[in-house]
Amino acid sequence: MSGLYFHIPFCRKACTYCDFHFSTSARGREALLDAMEKELVLRAGELGDAPVRSIYFGGGTPSLLEPARIAAFLQLAHDLLRVRRDAEVTLEANPDDVTAERLEQWKAMGITRLSLGTQSFRNARLQWMGRAHNADQALRSIALIAGAGFASWTIDLIYGLPGMTLTEWDEQLAIALGHGMPHLSAYALTVEPRTALAHQVRLGRVVPAGDEAAAAQFDHLMARMKAAGLLHYEISNFGRPGHFGLHNSSYWEGAPYLGIGPAAHSFSGNTRRWNVASNARYTTAVEKGEPFSGSETLTAAQRTNEMLLTGLRTHRGVQLDALPVDIRPDNEQRIVHYVSQGLAQLDGGRLVLTERGRHFADRIAMELFAEP
Ligand code: SF4
């Protein structure tokens, strides 16, 4: 099974915290999208005969595109690849792009799942983040999506905002749950280097939330979702049964995927490839038939460490005896310690983090890393 990802690198506005690759200028947009179609033609063979079980339009803001462009990408994927009839096809959409007409168009072309970049239901927060939408648009778009008949949909929310209280966070979750949300991705705000937010922090204009506040909000998130019947299947993701995101699950399971577009990553099972993160350089290189990506073949230790980092974030954990490098001899005492401290459970050789352990998932994974 494999996945296909399209990176649509255009946004209406630059959100202050964002470090994804995108441009707020539409210059060269059509040429870039043409180049992406060409890239798919060039590289479709990399997936071999593997059936494609998920297609994901991410970015950037894919919902900015004319529906005909998205439909053309989908048609090309069906022409070139073995896309399963029941494939999950996700489109990331921002609330300011969602209308009843657009929803119908997306559904008609084969989008099965919408991922809505909500982030907050408070206008002051949305303005502070530099989002292009307001709280009314967030609420209206959710109501439209909930009634539109997609197989699934999900919303993104951000916690760990400066000054956020548990009351505010609970209010956000209550609003989302009140709309019958089947899936939630909730992210703690991080201050990434080279973002406008990092600049404001450096100037002392923004004081990031403390770790304790973010941890309390994470605990509240887990409790609130559990009570509402959403399973915590990955650190940042909660879903009702039947609504877990297939595409991202493929990343965590190490399945192969093909990434199309500037800054898109691909994985073949042991080789990672990344496209140049520049719209202009990408377009020109694809047009001229020049190289536009870098790659590395992972060693057994690197694959082991990636499996630890991604697997320990999931509710399935990591099957220790299936790792490319056996890390057990070097980590026997550590693993006993995690279990005795209530941070992890060991079940048939599978190491799974508890709710408490999920606070420290990255640290635990790194402590268990295989030597390079
Ligand atoms: S809309 Fe998404 S990709 Fe675009 S700037 Fe905002 S967070 Fe980044």
mmCIF file of C-alpha atoms and ligand atoms in Angstrom:
data_model
loop_
_atom_site.group_PDB
_atom_site.id
_atom_site.type_symbol
_atom_site.label_atom_id
_atom_site.label_comp_id
_atom_site.label_asym_id
_atom_site.label_seq_id
_atom_site.Cartn_x
_atom_site.Cartn_y
_atom_site.Cartn_z
ATOM 1 C CA MET A 1 0.000 0.000 0.000
ATOM 2 C CA SER A 2 1.249 3.476 -0.712
ATOM 3 C CA GLY A 3 0.257 7.115 -0.469
ATOM 4 C CA LEU A 4 0.383 10.114 -2.747
ATOM 5 C CA TYR A 5 0.898 13.652 -1.474
ATOM 6 C CA PHE A 6 0.484 16.944 -3.357
ATOM 7 C CA HIS A 7 2.049 20.024 -1.780
ATOM 8 C CA ILE A 8 0.158 23.165 -2.826
ATOM 9 C CA PRO A 9 2.514 25.974 -1.747
ATOM 10 C CA PHE A 10 0.221 29.011 -1.767
ATOM 11 C CA CYS A 11 -1.553 30.804 1.072
ATOM 12 C CA ARG A 12 -3.683 33.912 1.290
ATOM 13 C CA LYS A 13 -1.770 35.228 4.326
ATOM 14 C CA ALA A 14 1.294 34.157 6.265
ATOM 15 C CA CYS A 15 0.363 32.810 9.699
ATOM 16 C CA THR A 16 2.840 34.068 12.256
ATOM 17 C CA TYR A 17 3.796 30.642 13.634
ATOM 18 C CA CYS A 18 4.044 28.741 10.346
ATOM 19 C CA ASP A 19 7.273 27.235 9.035
ATOM 20 C CA PHE A 20 5.802 25.186 6.181
ATOM 21 C CA HIS A 21 6.858 25.995 2.645
ATOM 22 C CA PHE A 22 4.378 28.401 1.025
ATOM 23 C CA SER A 23 4.153 31.715 -0.795
ATOM 24 C CA THR A 24 1.537 34.443 -0.480
ATOM 25 C CA SER A 25 2.242 35.534 -4.061
ATOM 26 C CA ALA A 26 0.279 33.911 -6.879
ATOM 27 C CA ARG A 27 3.034 34.749 -9.350
ATOM 28 C CA GLY A 28 4.031 31.705 -11.373
ATOM 29 C CA ARG A 29 1.189 29.667 -9.917
ATOM 30 C CA GLU A 30 -0.089 28.108 -13.129
ATOM 31 C CA ALA A 31 3.420 27.222 -14.294
ATOM 32 C CA LEU A 32 4.152 25.597 -10.923
ATOM 33 C CA LEU A 33 0.957 23.551 -11.028
ATOM 34 C CA ASP A 34 1.832 22.457 -14.576
ATOM 35 C CA ALA A 35 5.255 21.428 -13.276
ATOM 36 C CA MET A 36 3.603 19.362 -10.546
ATOM 37 C CA GLU A 37 1.586 17.477 -13.150
ATOM 38 C CA LYS A 38 4.787 16.883 -15.064
ATOM 39 C CA GLU A 39 6.527 15.648 -11.921
ATOM 40 C CA LEU A 40 3.766 13.124 -11.304
ATOM 41 C CA VAL A 41 4.110 11.829 -14.865
ATOM 42 C CA LEU A 42 7.893 11.561 -14.404
ATOM 43 C CA ARG A 43 7.789 9.836 -11.038
ATOM 44 C CA ALA A 44 4.619 7.725 -10.955
ATOM 45 C CA GLY A 45 6.722 4.638 -11.716
ATOM 46 C CA GLU A 46 8.466 4.990 -8.337
ATOM 47 C CA LEU A 47 5.397 3.537 -6.632
ATOM 48 C CA GLY A 48 5.586 0.481 -8.889
ATOM 49 C CA ASP A 49 2.461 -1.616 -8.786
ATOM 50 C CA ALA A 50 1.585 -0.823 -5.180
ATOM 51 C CA PRO A 51 -2.078 0.129 -4.794
ATOM 52 C CA VAL A 52 -2.525 3.735 -3.629
ATOM 53 C CA ARG A 53 -4.744 3.769 -0.573
ATOM 54 C CA SER A 54 -4.560 7.491 0.222
ATOM 55 C CA ILE A 55 -4.134 10.779 -1.610
ATOM 56 C CA TYR A 56 -3.560 13.964 0.344
ATOM 57 C CA PHE A 57 -3.662 17.581 -0.834
ATOM 58 C CA GLY A 58 -1.732 19.579 1.754
ATOM 59 C CA GLY A 59 0.211 22.792 1.872
ATOM 60 C CA GLY A 60 -0.005 25.667 1.927
ATOM 61 C CA THR A 61 -3.701 25.993 1.233
ATOM 62 C CA PRO A 62 -5.028 23.557 -1.382
ATOM 63 C CA SER A 63 -8.558 24.953 -1.024
ATOM 64 C CA LEU A 64 -7.283 28.150 -2.729
ATOM 65 C CA LEU A 65 -7.020 26.275 -6.024
ATOM 66 C CA GLU A 66 -9.673 26.256 -8.688
ATOM 67 C CA PRO A 67 -11.559 22.965 -8.246
ATOM 68 C CA ALA A 68 -10.757 22.068 -11.859
ATOM 69 C CA ARG A 69 -7.036 22.028 -10.964
ATOM 70 C CA ILE A 70 -7.557 19.606 -8.091
ATOM 71 C CA ALA A 71 -9.793 17.445 -10.275
ATOM 72 C CA ALA A 72 -7.068 17.362 -12.938
ATOM 73 C CA PHE A 73 -4.465 16.156 -10.399
ATOM 74 C CA LEU A 74 -6.855 13.439 -9.275
ATOM 75 C CA GLN A 75 -7.602 12.349 -12.815
ATOM 76 C CA LEU A 76 -3.899 12.146 -13.589
ATOM 77 C CA ALA A 77 -3.298 10.066 -10.449
ATOM 78 C CA HIS A 78 -6.027 7.644 -11.542
ATOM 79 C CA ASP A 79 -4.569 7.494 -15.070
ATOM 80 C CA LEU A 80 -1.024 6.776 -13.900
ATOM 81 C CA LEU A 81 -1.381 4.797 -10.678
ATOM 82 C CA ARG A 82 -3.409 1.951 -9.210
ATOM 83 C CA VAL A 83 -5.596 4.092 -6.963
ATOM 84 C CA ARG A 84 -7.897 1.903 -4.882
ATOM 85 C CA ARG A 85 -11.580 2.485 -5.377
ATOM 86 C CA ASP A 86 -11.959 3.035 -1.636
ATOM 87 C CA ALA A 87 -8.890 5.318 -1.340
ATOM 88 C CA GLU A 88 -9.033 8.088 1.245
ATOM 89 C CA VAL A 89 -8.693 11.423 -0.581
ATOM 90 C CA THR A 90 -8.086 14.341 1.783
ATOM 91 C CA LEU A 91 -8.114 18.036 0.998
ATOM 92 C CA GLU A 92 -6.841 20.620 3.480
ATOM 93 C CA ALA A 93 -9.206 23.587 3.434
ATOM 94 C CA ASN A 94 -9.271 26.905 5.215
ATOM 95 C CA PRO A 95 -12.613 28.180 6.539
ATOM 96 C CA ASP A 96 -12.563 31.256 4.277
ATOM 97 C CA ASP A 97 -12.613 28.988 1.194
ATOM 98 C CA VAL A 98 -15.512 26.784 2.284
ATOM 99 C CA THR A 99 -18.869 27.381 0.592
ATOM 100 C CA ALA A 100 -21.740 24.971 -0.101
ATOM 101 C CA GLU A 101 -20.890 25.109 -3.807
ATOM 102 C CA ARG A 102 -17.196 24.316 -3.243
ATOM 103 C CA LEU A 103 -18.083 21.406 -0.984
ATOM 104 C CA GLU A 104 -20.287 19.932 -3.698
ATOM 105 C CA GLN A 105 -17.521 20.358 -6.279
ATOM 106 C CA TRP A 106 -14.906 18.729 -4.034
ATOM 107 C CA LYS A 107 -17.208 15.829 -3.240
ATOM 108 C CA ALA A 108 -18.139 15.308 -6.895
ATOM 109 C CA MET A 109 -14.494 15.065 -7.959
ATOM 110 C CA GLY A 110 -13.750 12.367 -5.357
ATOM 111 C CA ILE A 111 -12.526 14.149 -2.220
ATOM 112 C CA THR A 112 -13.639 11.883 0.656
ATOM 113 C CA ARG A 113 -12.216 13.740 3.644
ATOM 114 C CA LEU A 114 -11.813 17.425 4.500
ATOM 115 C CA SER A 115 -9.247 18.729 6.936
ATOM 116 C CA LEU A 116 -10.261 22.173 8.152
ATOM 117 C CA GLY A 117 -7.601 24.588 9.423
ATOM 118 C CA THR A 118 -9.741 26.033 12.201
ATOM 119 C CA GLN A 119 -7.076 26.624 14.900
ATOM 120 C CA SER A 120 -9.354 28.653 17.204
ATOM 121 C CA PHE A 121 -12.930 29.864 17.548
ATOM 122 C CA ARG A 122 -11.868 33.196 19.079
ATOM 123 C CA ASN A 123 -11.366 36.214 16.834
ATOM 124 C CA ALA A 124 -8.609 37.707 18.970
ATOM 125 C CA ARG A 125 -6.618 34.474 18.755
ATOM 126 C CA LEU A 126 -7.129 34.143 15.009
ATOM 127 C CA GLN A 127 -5.970 37.712 14.459
ATOM 128 C CA TRP A 128 -2.958 37.156 16.681
ATOM 129 C CA MET A 129 -2.021 34.076 14.642
ATOM 130 C CA GLY A 130 -2.390 36.047 11.407
ATOM 131 C CA ARG A 131 -5.076 33.689 10.089
ATOM 132 C CA ALA A 132 -7.101 34.775 7.061
ATOM 133 C CA HIS A 133 -10.444 33.661 8.562
ATOM 134 C CA ASN A 134 -12.546 34.747 11.528
ATOM 135 C CA ALA A 135 -14.496 32.805 14.151
ATOM 136 C CA ASP A 136 -17.811 33.134 12.284
ATOM 137 C CA GLN A 137 -16.275 31.626 9.170
ATOM 138 C CA ALA A 138 -14.840 28.784 11.251
ATOM 139 C CA LEU A 139 -18.249 27.975 12.723
ATOM 140 C CA ARG A 140 -20.114 28.351 9.454
ATOM 141 C CA SER A 141 -17.672 26.175 7.527
ATOM 142 C CA ILE A 142 -17.861 23.407 10.137
ATOM 143 C CA ALA A 143 -21.660 23.434 10.006
ATOM 144 C CA LEU A 144 -21.523 23.202 6.205
ATOM 145 C CA ILE A 145 -18.970 20.384 6.215
ATOM 146 C CA ALA A 146 -20.855 18.421 8.881
ATOM 147 C CA GLY A 147 -23.919 18.403 6.656
ATOM 148 C CA ALA A 148 -22.155 17.845 3.333
ATOM 149 C CA GLY A 149 -21.918 14.056 3.423
ATOM 150 C CA PHE A 150 -18.165 13.477 3.248
ATOM 151 C CA ALA A 151 -16.980 10.069 4.484
ATOM 152 C CA SER A 152 -14.992 11.886 7.158
ATOM 153 C CA TRP A 153 -13.707 15.287 8.191
ATOM 154 C CA THR A 154 -11.381 16.700 10.764
ATOM 155 C CA ILE A 155 -10.484 20.030 12.273
ATOM 156 C CA ASP A 156 -7.198 21.440 13.556
ATOM 157 C CA LEU A 157 -7.011 23.309 16.846
ATOM 158 C CA ILE A 158 -4.007 24.873 18.577
ATOM 159 C CA TYR A 159 -3.399 24.912 22.318
ATOM 160 C CA GLY A 160 -0.500 26.156 24.411
ATOM 161 C CA LEU A 161 -1.205 29.718 23.263
ATOM 162 C CA PRO A 162 0.203 32.527 25.419
ATOM 163 C CA GLY A 163 -2.134 33.159 28.338
ATOM 164 C CA MET A 164 -4.512 30.343 27.376
ATOM 165 C CA THR A 165 -6.453 29.014 30.355
ATOM 166 C CA LEU A 166 -8.017 25.596 30.782
ATOM 167 C CA THR A 167 -11.392 27.318 30.563
ATOM 168 C CA GLU A 168 -10.583 28.743 27.153
ATOM 169 C CA TRP A 169 -9.230 25.408 25.920
ATOM 170 C CA ASP A 170 -12.264 23.546 27.223
ATOM 171 C CA GLU A 171 -14.528 26.045 25.463
ATOM 172 C CA GLN A 172 -12.701 25.382 22.165
ATOM 173 C CA LEU A 173 -13.075 21.623 22.517
ATOM 174 C CA ALA A 174 -16.727 21.942 23.532
ATOM 175 C CA ILE A 175 -17.511 23.977 20.408
ATOM 176 C CA ALA A 176 -15.790 21.428 18.170
ATOM 177 C CA LEU A 177 -17.513 18.476 19.853
ATOM 178 C CA GLY A 178 -20.826 20.279 19.695
ATOM 179 C CA HIS A 179 -20.618 20.058 15.898
ATOM 180 C CA GLY A 180 -20.217 16.276 15.996
ATOM 181 C CA MET A 181 -16.578 16.384 14.898
ATOM 182 C CA PRO A 182 -15.443 12.797 14.079
ATOM 183 C CA HIS A 183 -11.713 13.599 14.191
ATOM 184 C CA LEU A 184 -9.485 16.234 15.762
ATOM 185 C CA SER A 185 -5.846 17.167 15.255
ATOM 186 C CA ALA A 186 -4.674 19.276 18.198
ATOM 187 C CA TYR A 187 -1.210 20.801 18.219
ATOM 188 C CA ALA A 188 0.692 22.596 20.935
ATOM 189 C CA LEU A 189 1.992 25.907 19.625
ATOM 190 C CA THR A 190 5.721 25.734 19.016
ATOM 191 C CA VAL A 191 7.975 28.672 18.277
ATOM 192 C CA GLU A 192 9.823 27.652 15.133
ATOM 193 C CA PRO A 193 12.973 29.512 14.125
ATOM 194 C CA ARG A 194 12.657 31.979 11.229
ATOM 195 C CA THR A 195 8.940 32.637 11.823
ATOM 196 C CA ALA A 196 7.304 35.973 12.619
ATOM 197 C CA LEU A 197 6.371 34.499 15.991
ATOM 198 C CA ALA A 198 10.003 33.704 16.811
ATOM 199 C CA HIS A 199 10.872 37.310 15.948
ATOM 200 C CA GLN A 200 8.181 38.621 18.317
ATOM 201 C CA VAL A 201 9.450 36.325 21.064
ATOM 202 C CA ARG A 202 13.006 37.589 20.529
ATOM 203 C CA LEU A 203 11.787 41.179 20.817
ATOM 204 C CA GLY A 204 10.000 40.299 24.049
ATOM 205 C CA ARG A 205 6.585 41.163 22.595
ATOM 206 C CA VAL A 206 5.307 37.618 23.075
ATOM 207 C CA VAL A 207 5.928 35.393 26.065
ATOM 208 C CA PRO A 208 5.310 31.748 25.117
ATOM 209 C CA ALA A 209 3.090 29.632 27.340
ATOM 210 C CA GLY A 210 4.992 27.666 29.960
ATOM 211 C CA ASP A 211 5.461 23.902 29.666
ATOM 212 C CA GLU A 212 3.219 23.333 32.665
ATOM 213 C CA ALA A 213 0.248 25.145 31.132
ATOM 214 C CA ALA A 214 0.643 23.284 27.817
ATOM 215 C CA ALA A 215 0.968 19.959 29.671
ATOM 216 C CA ALA A 216 -2.211 20.642 31.663
ATOM 217 C CA GLN A 217 -4.023 21.470 28.406
ATOM 218 C CA PHE A 218 -2.746 18.235 26.851
ATOM 219 C CA ASP A 219 -4.066 16.269 29.854
ATOM 220 C CA HIS A 220 -7.400 18.020 29.544
ATOM 221 C CA LEU A 221 -7.490 17.289 25.817
ATOM 222 C CA MET A 222 -6.919 13.556 26.413
ATOM 223 C CA ALA A 223 -9.606 13.400 29.114
ATOM 224 C CA ARG A 224 -12.138 15.404 27.116
ATOM 225 C CA MET A 225 -11.685 13.331 23.957
ATOM 226 C CA LYS A 226 -11.844 10.057 25.856
ATOM 227 C CA ALA A 227 -15.113 11.118 27.485
ATOM 228 C CA ALA A 228 -16.480 12.044 24.044
ATOM 229 C CA GLY A 229 -15.548 8.639 22.553
ATOM 230 C CA LEU A 230 -12.637 9.777 20.355
ATOM 231 C CA LEU A 231 -9.636 7.445 20.473
ATOM 232 C CA HIS A 232 -6.206 8.916 21.012
ATOM 233 C CA TYR A 233 -4.462 7.061 18.184
ATOM 234 C CA GLU A 234 -1.498 9.416 17.773
ATOM 235 C CA ILE A 235 -0.080 12.127 20.028
ATOM 236 C CA SER A 236 -1.842 14.931 18.138
ATOM 237 C CA ASN A 237 -4.740 12.970 16.657
ATOM 238 C CA PHE A 238 -8.053 11.752 18.003
ATOM 239 C CA GLY A 239 -10.743 9.968 16.021
ATOM 240 C CA ARG A 240 -13.954 8.065 16.305
ATOM 241 C CA PRO A 241 -13.672 4.430 15.139
ATOM 242 C CA GLY A 242 -13.568 4.378 11.341
ATOM 243 C CA HIS A 243 -12.326 7.966 11.154
ATOM 244 C CA PHE A 244 -8.585 7.625 11.784
ATOM 245 C CA GLY A 245 -6.612 9.437 9.081
ATOM 246 C CA LEU A 246 -5.214 6.752 6.753
ATOM 247 C CA HIS A 247 -2.709 8.989 5.010
ATOM 248 C CA ASN A 248 -0.862 10.173 8.089
ATOM 249 C CA SER A 249 -1.071 6.670 9.552
ATOM 250 C CA SER A 250 0.953 5.521 6.528
ATOM 251 C CA TYR A 251 3.722 7.953 7.492
ATOM 252 C CA TRP A 252 3.773 6.598 11.029
ATOM 253 C CA GLU A 253 3.756 3.003 9.776
ATOM 254 C CA GLY A 254 6.669 3.625 7.405
ATOM 255 C CA ALA A 255 4.640 2.843 4.257
ATOM 256 C CA PRO A 256 6.001 4.194 0.954
ATOM 257 C CA TYR A 257 4.629 7.472 -0.367
ATOM 258 C CA LEU A 258 5.281 9.796 -3.260
ATOM 259 C CA GLY A 259 5.370 13.547 -2.584
ATOM 260 C CA ILE A 260 4.750 15.914 -5.498
ATOM 261 C CA GLY A 261 5.493 19.659 -5.469
ATOM 262 C CA PRO A 262 8.090 21.991 -3.948
ATOM 263 C CA ALA A 263 9.320 20.896 -0.500
ATOM 264 C CA ALA A 264 7.374 17.630 -0.756
ATOM 265 C CA HIS A 265 9.032 14.549 0.744
ATOM 266 C CA SER A 266 8.868 10.976 -0.552
ATOM 267 C CA PHE A 267 9.782 7.655 1.041
ATOM 268 C CA SER A 268 10.410 4.362 -0.722
ATOM 269 C CA GLY A 269 10.844 2.110 2.296
ATOM 270 C CA ASN A 270 14.541 2.878 2.752
ATOM 271 C CA THR A 271 15.242 6.043 0.740
ATOM 272 C CA ARG A 272 13.979 9.489 1.600
ATOM 273 C CA ARG A 273 13.722 12.176 -1.065
ATOM 274 C CA TRP A 274 12.916 15.858 -0.660
ATOM 275 C CA ASN A 275 12.105 18.389 -3.348
ATOM 276 C CA VAL A 276 13.676 21.830 -3.389
ATOM 277 C CA ALA A 277 11.752 24.266 -1.154
ATOM 278 C CA SER A 278 11.511 27.107 -3.667
ATOM 279 C CA ASN A 279 8.598 27.605 -6.034
ATOM 280 C CA ALA A 280 10.706 29.276 -8.731
ATOM 281 C CA ARG A 281 13.609 26.811 -8.595
ATOM 282 C CA TYR A 282 11.250 23.846 -8.562
ATOM 283 C CA THR A 283 9.261 25.051 -11.573
ATOM 284 C CA THR A 284 12.333 25.901 -13.636
ATOM 285 C CA ALA A 285 14.101 22.636 -12.829
ATOM 286 C CA VAL A 286 11.087 20.474 -13.681
ATOM 287 C CA GLU A 287 10.504 22.423 -16.897
ATOM 288 C CA LYS A 288 14.143 22.033 -17.967
ATOM 289 C CA GLY A 289 14.453 18.424 -16.894
ATOM 290 C CA GLU A 290 17.085 19.305 -14.277
ATOM 291 C CA PRO A 291 17.376 17.730 -10.792
ATOM 292 C CA PHE A 292 15.006 19.207 -8.198
ATOM 293 C CA SER A 293 15.436 16.943 -5.197
ATOM 294 C CA GLY A 294 17.918 15.570 -2.719
ATOM 295 C CA SER A 295 17.868 12.075 -1.258
ATOM 296 C CA GLU A 296 19.423 9.820 1.325
ATOM 297 C CA THR A 297 19.298 6.096 1.893
ATOM 298 C CA LEU A 298 18.615 5.342 5.509
ATOM 299 C CA THR A 299 20.857 3.009 7.479
ATOM 300 C CA ALA A 300 19.299 0.307 9.648
ATOM 301 C CA ALA A 301 19.945 2.507 12.713
ATOM 302 C CA GLN A 302 18.264 5.520 11.098
ATOM 303 C CA ARG A 303 15.212 3.439 10.138
ATOM 304 C CA THR A 304 15.065 2.064 13.675
ATOM 305 C CA ASN A 305 15.179 5.538 15.166
ATOM 306 C CA GLU A 306 12.483 6.839 12.820
ATOM 307 C CA MET A 307 10.273 3.897 13.746
ATOM 308 C CA LEU A 308 10.811 4.678 17.435
ATOM 309 C CA LEU A 309 10.044 8.375 16.973
ATOM 310 C CA THR A 310 6.879 7.825 14.971
ATOM 311 C CA GLY A 311 5.706 4.536 16.502
ATOM 312 C CA LEU A 312 5.873 5.650 20.127
ATOM 313 C CA ARG A 313 3.583 8.543 19.235
ATOM 314 C CA THR A 314 0.845 6.077 18.246
ATOM 315 C CA HIS A 315 -1.527 3.943 20.285
ATOM 316 C CA ARG A 316 0.003 0.845 18.695
ATOM 317 C CA GLY A 317 3.479 1.656 19.946
ATOM 318 C CA VAL A 318 6.529 -0.181 18.628
ATOM 319 C CA GLN A 319 7.051 -3.925 18.214
ATOM 320 C CA LEU A 320 10.580 -4.043 19.588
ATOM 321 C CA ASP A 321 11.634 -7.341 17.993
ATOM 322 C CA ALA A 322 10.597 -6.041 14.546
ATOM 323 C CA LEU A 323 12.986 -3.078 14.540
ATOM 324 C CA PRO A 324 15.839 -3.232 11.990
ATOM 325 C CA VAL A 325 18.332 -2.892 14.890
ATOM 326 C CA ASP A 326 17.607 -4.791 18.089
ATOM 327 C CA ILE A 327 17.721 -2.037 20.717
ATOM 328 C CA ARG A 328 16.610 -4.307 23.576
ATOM 329 C CA PRO A 329 20.029 -5.408 24.894
ATOM 330 C CA ASP A 330 21.167 -1.777 25.368
ATOM 331 C CA ASN A 331 17.863 -0.604 26.814
ATOM 332 C CA GLU A 332 16.645 -3.366 29.122
ATOM 333 C CA GLN A 333 16.890 -1.249 32.259
ATOM 334 C CA ARG A 334 15.399 1.829 30.648
ATOM 335 C CA ILE A 335 12.360 -0.106 29.465
ATOM 336 C CA VAL A 336 11.836 -1.628 32.928
ATOM 337 C CA HIS A 337 12.096 1.904 34.343
ATOM 338 C CA TYR A 338 9.475 3.329 31.933
ATOM 339 C CA VAL A 339 7.075 0.508 32.801
ATOM 340 C CA SER A 340 7.630 0.816 36.565
ATOM 341 C CA GLN A 341 7.151 4.595 36.381
ATOM 342 C CA GLY A 342 3.833 4.207 34.560
ATOM 343 C CA LEU A 343 5.184 5.815 31.389
ATOM 344 C CA ALA A 344 4.846 2.736 29.175
ATOM 345 C CA GLN A 345 3.383 -0.739 28.933
ATOM 346 C CA LEU A 346 5.036 -3.783 27.421
ATOM 347 C CA ASP A 347 2.587 -6.143 25.819
ATOM 348 C CA GLY A 348 3.859 -9.129 23.835
ATOM 349 C CA GLY A 349 7.080 -7.275 22.984
ATOM 350 C CA ARG A 350 5.186 -4.147 21.932
ATOM 351 C CA LEU A 351 6.161 -0.986 23.805
ATOM 352 C CA VAL A 352 3.215 1.410 24.115
ATOM 353 C CA LEU A 353 3.286 4.716 25.966
ATOM 354 C CA THR A 354 0.661 5.433 28.615
ATOM 355 C CA GLU A 355 -1.151 8.771 28.795
ATOM 356 C CA ARG A 356 1.536 9.953 31.189
ATOM 357 C CA GLY A 357 4.290 8.695 28.904
ATOM 358 C CA ARG A 358 2.857 10.569 25.930
ATOM 359 C CA HIS A 359 4.029 13.803 27.506
ATOM 360 C CA PHE A 360 7.582 12.573 26.985
ATOM 361 C CA ALA A 361 7.237 10.616 23.729
ATOM 362 C CA ASP A 362 10.100 12.280 21.857
ATOM 363 C CA ARG A 363 12.455 12.137 24.833
ATOM 364 C CA ILE A 364 11.744 8.447 25.452
ATOM 365 C CA ALA A 365 12.202 7.613 21.762
ATOM 366 C CA MET A 366 15.552 9.425 21.693
ATOM 367 C CA GLU A 367 16.742 7.678 24.844
ATOM 368 C CA LEU A 368 16.082 4.342 23.117
ATOM 369 C CA PHE A 369 17.780 5.303 19.840
ATOM 370 C CA ALA A 370 20.103 2.803 18.162
ATOM 371 C CA GLU A 371 23.718 3.941 17.863
ATOM 372 C CA PRO A 372 24.365 5.301 14.356
HETATM 373 S S1 SF4 B 1 -2.623 28.697 6.115
HETATM 374 FE FE1 SF4 B 1 -1.457 26.914 6.890
HETATM 375 S S2 SF4 B 1 0.295 26.696 5.524
HETATM 376 FE FE2 SF4 B 1 -0.594 28.727 5.137
HETATM 377 S S3 SF4 B 1 0.629 30.099 6.436
HETATM 378 FE FE3 SF4 B 1 -1.195 29.502 7.629
HETATM 379 S S4 SF4 B 1 -0.536 27.677 8.804
HETATM 380 FE FE4 SF4 B 1 0.977 28.012 7.162
#
